[in-house]
Short mmCIF file of C-alpha atoms in Angstrom, two decimals:
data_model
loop_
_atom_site.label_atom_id
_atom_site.label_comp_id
_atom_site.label_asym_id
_atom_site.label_seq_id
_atom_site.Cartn_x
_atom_site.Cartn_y
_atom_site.Cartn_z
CA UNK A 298 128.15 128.66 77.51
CA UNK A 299 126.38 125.79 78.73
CA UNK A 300 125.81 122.62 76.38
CA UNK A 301 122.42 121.87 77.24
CA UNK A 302 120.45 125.15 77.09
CA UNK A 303 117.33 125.25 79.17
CA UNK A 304 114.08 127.84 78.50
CA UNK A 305 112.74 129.91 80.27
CA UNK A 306 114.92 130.03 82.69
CA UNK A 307 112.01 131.29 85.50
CA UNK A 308 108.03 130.23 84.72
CA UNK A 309 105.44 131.75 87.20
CA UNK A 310 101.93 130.46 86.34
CA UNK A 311 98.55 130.07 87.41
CA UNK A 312 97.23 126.86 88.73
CA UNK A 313 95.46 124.69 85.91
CA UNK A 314 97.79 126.19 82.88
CA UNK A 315 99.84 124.30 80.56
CA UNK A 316 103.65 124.39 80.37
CA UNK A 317 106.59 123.31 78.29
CA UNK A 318 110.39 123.52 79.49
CA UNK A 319 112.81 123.03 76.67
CA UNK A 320 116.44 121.62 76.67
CA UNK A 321 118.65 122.04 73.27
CA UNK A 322 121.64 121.41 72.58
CA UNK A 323 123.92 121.19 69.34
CA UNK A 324 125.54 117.99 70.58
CA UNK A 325 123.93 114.68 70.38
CA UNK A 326 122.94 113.11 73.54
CA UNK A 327 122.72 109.31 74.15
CA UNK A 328 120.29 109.45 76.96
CA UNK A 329 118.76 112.65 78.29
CA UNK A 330 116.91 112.44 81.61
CA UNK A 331 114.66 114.97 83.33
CA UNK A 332 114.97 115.70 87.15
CA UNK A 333 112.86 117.77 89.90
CA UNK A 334 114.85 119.31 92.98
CA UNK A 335 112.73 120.65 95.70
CA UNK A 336 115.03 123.62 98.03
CA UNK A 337 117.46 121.95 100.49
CA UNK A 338 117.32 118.68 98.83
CA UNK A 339 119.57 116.99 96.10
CA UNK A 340 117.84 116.61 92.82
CA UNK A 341 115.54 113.66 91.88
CA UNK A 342 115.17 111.56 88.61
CA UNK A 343 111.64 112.05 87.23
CA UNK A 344 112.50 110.45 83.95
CA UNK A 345 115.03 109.00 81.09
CA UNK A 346 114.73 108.89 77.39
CA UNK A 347 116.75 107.39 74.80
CA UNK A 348 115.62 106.75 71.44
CA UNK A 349 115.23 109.78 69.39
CA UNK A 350 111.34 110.29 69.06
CA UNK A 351 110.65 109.12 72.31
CA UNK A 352 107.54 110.03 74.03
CA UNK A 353 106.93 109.38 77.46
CA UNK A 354 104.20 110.01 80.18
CA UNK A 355 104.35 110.25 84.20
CA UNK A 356 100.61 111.33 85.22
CA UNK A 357 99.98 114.96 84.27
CA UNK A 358 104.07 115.07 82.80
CA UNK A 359 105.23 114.36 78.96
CA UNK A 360 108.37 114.19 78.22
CA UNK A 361 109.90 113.95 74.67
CA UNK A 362 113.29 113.69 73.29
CA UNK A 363 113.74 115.05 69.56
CA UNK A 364 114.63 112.68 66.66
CA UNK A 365 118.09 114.26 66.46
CA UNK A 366 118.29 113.30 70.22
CA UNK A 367 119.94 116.91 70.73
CA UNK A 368 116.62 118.21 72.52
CA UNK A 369 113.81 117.46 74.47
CA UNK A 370 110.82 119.05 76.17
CA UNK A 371 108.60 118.34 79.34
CA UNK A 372 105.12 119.76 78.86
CA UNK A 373 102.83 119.80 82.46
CA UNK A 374 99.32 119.85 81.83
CA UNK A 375 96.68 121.26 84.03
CA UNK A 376 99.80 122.83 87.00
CA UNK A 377 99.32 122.58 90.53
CA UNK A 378 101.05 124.10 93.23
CA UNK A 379 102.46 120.76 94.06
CA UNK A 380 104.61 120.95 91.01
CA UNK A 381 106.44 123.85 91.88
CA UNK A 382 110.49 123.35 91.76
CA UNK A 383 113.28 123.56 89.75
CA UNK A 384 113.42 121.23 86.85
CA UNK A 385 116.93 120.37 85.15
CA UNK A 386 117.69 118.35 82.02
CA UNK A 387 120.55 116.30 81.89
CA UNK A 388 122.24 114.09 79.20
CA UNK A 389 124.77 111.41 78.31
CA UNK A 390 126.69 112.99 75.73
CA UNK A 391 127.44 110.18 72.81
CA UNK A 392 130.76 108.38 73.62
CA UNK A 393 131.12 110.13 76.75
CA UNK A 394 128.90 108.10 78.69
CA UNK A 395 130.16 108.59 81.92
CA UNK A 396 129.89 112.64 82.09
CA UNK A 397 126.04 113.98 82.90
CA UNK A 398 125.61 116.82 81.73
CA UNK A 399 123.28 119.80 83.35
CA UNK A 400 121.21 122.14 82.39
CA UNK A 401 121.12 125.45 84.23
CA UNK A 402 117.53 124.41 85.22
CA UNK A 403 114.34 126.18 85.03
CA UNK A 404 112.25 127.35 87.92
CA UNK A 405 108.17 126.71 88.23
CA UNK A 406 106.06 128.33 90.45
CA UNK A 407 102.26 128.01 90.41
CA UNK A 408 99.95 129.73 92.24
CA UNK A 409 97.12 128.65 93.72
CA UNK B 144 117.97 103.36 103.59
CA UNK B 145 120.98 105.61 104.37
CA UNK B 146 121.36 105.68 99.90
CA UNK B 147 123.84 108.52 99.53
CA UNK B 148 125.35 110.88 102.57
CA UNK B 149 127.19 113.67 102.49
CA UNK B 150 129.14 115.31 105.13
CA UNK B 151 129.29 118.06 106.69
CA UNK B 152 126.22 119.93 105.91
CA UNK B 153 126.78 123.14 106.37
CA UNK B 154 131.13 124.40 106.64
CA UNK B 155 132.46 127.73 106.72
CA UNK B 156 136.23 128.23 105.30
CA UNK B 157 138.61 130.55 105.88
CA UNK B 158 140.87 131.66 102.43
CA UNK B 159 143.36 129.35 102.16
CA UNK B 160 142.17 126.67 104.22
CA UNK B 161 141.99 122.96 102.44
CA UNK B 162 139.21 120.51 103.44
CA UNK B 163 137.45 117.12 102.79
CA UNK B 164 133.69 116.50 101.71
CA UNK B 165 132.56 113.28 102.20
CA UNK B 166 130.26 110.92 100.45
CA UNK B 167 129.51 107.58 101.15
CA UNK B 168 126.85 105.07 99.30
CA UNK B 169 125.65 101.80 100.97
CA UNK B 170 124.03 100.80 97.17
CA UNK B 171 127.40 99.39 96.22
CA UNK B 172 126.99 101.30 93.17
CA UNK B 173 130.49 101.71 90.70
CA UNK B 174 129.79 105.06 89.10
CA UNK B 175 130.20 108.05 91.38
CA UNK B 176 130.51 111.68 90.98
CA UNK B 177 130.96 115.55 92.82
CA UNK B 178 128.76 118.71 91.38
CA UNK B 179 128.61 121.84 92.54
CA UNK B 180 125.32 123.67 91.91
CA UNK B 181 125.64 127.69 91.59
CA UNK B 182 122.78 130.19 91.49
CA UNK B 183 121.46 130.44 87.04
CA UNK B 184 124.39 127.87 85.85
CA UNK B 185 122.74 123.76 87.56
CA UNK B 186 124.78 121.76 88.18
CA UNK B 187 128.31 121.15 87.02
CA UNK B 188 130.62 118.40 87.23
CA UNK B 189 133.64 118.58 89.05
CA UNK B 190 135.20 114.80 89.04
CA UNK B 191 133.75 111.52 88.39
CA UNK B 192 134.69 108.26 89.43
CA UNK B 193 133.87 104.66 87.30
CA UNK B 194 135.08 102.26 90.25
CA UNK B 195 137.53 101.91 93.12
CA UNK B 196 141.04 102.93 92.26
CA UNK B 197 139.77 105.15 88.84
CA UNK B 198 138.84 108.25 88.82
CA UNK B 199 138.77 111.18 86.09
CA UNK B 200 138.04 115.26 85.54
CA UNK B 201 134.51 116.81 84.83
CA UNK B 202 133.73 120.19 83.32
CA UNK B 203 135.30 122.13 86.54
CA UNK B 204 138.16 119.98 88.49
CA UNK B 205 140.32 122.87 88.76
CA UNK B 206 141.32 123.39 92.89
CA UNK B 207 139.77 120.19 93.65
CA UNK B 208 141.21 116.65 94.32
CA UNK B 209 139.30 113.41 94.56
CA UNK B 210 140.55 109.28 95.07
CA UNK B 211 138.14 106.59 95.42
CA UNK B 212 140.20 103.55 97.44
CA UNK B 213 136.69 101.67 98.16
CA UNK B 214 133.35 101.49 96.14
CA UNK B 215 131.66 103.20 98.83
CA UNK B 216 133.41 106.34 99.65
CA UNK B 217 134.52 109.12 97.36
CA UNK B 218 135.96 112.25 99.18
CA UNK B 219 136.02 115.45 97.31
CA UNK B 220 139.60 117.81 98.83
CA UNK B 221 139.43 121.55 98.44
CA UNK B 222 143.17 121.85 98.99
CA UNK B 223 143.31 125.79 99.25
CA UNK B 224 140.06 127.24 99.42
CA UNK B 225 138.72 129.95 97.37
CA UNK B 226 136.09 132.57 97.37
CA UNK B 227 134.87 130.85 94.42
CA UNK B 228 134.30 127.84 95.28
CA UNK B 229 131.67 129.11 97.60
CA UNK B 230 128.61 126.55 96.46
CA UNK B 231 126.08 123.91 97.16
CA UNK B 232 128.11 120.56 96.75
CA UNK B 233 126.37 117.46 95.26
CA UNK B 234 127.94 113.86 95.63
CA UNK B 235 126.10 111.47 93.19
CA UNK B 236 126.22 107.58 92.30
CA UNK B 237 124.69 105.25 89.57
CA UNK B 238 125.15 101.56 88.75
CA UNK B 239 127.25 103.18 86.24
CA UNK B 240 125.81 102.14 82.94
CA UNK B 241 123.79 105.54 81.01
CA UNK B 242 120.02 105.93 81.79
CA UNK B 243 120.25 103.97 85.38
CA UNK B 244 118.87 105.94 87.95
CA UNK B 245 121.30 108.52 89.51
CA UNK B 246 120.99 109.02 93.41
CA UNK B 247 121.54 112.32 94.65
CA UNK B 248 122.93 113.42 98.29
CA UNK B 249 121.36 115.91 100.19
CA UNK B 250 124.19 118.25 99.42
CA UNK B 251 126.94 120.26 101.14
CA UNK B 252 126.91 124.34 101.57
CA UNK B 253 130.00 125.37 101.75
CA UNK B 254 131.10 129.36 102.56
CA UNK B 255 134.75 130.21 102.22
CA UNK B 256 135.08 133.68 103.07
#
């Protein structure tokens, strides 16, 4: 069972729909980040959040992480091909600070 | 920037045999750490490291050894390879403190057969 559940686990879409990914979890986080990993390549830190609530915004990207801080989201608006990957949530769990958690990741593919 | 390297790329095992990955960062960054990344489950962690000369167990440590003597190198030993641990191998490091930015290797495919 993995502590950070990620859904869906596969998301094939049109280009110009809207998305959301989710990551919950029934533990308490105190830092979850978001990262992109393109095939071949290690993955790559899009984002962090750390105060419950917290909303935050990388171009067409939104991130949130829930008031409990044991979920977040990341909602794409308007998809392009260009945002095709696998996205993974990760998190700091409370008082374990040093152990990042993953995710089993989701994987986005938009079509032109 | 050379950032995080991992080597080899690409190794094929035989049962039984034992091994070293390597990882080396030039960012002189305390925090390091070892995933391996299997097909529907991300990335897990095997062993972490919070600077030279400490080092501690992730989520699956079992059948592999780590020690990190310097800042900038943290091996990863298979020390009798497994079926199993057939994977992609990630080596990762952070300036340590939660919500820095984590730097990622390119990764390691490993085959033991």
């Amino acid at each position: 069972t993995q502590l950070l559940e990620q859904s869906p686990q596969f998301l094939s879409i049109q280009e110009g729909e809207n998305l959301t990914v989710y990551c919950n979890s029934s533990s308490v986080f105190s830092s979850l980040q978001w990262y992109r990993q393109e095939p071949g390549e290690g993955p790559v830190l899009l984002v962090t959040v750390v105060t419950g609530g917290e909303v935050k915004k990388l171009k067409r990207l939104t991130f949130q992480f829930g008031d409990a801080r044991k979920d977040s989201s990341l909602h794409i608006t308007a998809a392009q091909p260009g945002d095709t990957g696998l996205y993974l949530c990760a998190g700091f769990l409370s008082g374990g600070y040093n152990k990042l958690i993953f995710g089993a990741g989701t994987r986005l593919a938009v079509h032109p | 920037n050379a950032g995080v390297t991992q080597t080899p790329k690409f190794q094929v095992l035989k049962t039984g045999q034992s091994m070293t990955l390597q990882c080396a960062q030039d960012m002189n960054h305390e925090y390091m750490s070892w995933y391996r990344q299997d097909p529907g489950m991300g990335l897990r962690l095997i062993h972490y490291s919070v600077g030279a000369g400490i080092t501690d167990q992730g989520e699956v440590p079992n059948g592999y050894n780590v020690s990190r003597s310097t800042t900038e190198d943290f091996p990863l030993r298979l020390l009798s390879a497994a079926p199993s641990q057939t994977s992609v191998y990630f080596c990762a490091s952070s300036a340590g403190v939660p919500g820095n930015t984590i730097y990622f290797g390119e990764g390691s495919w490993l085959t033991v057969v």
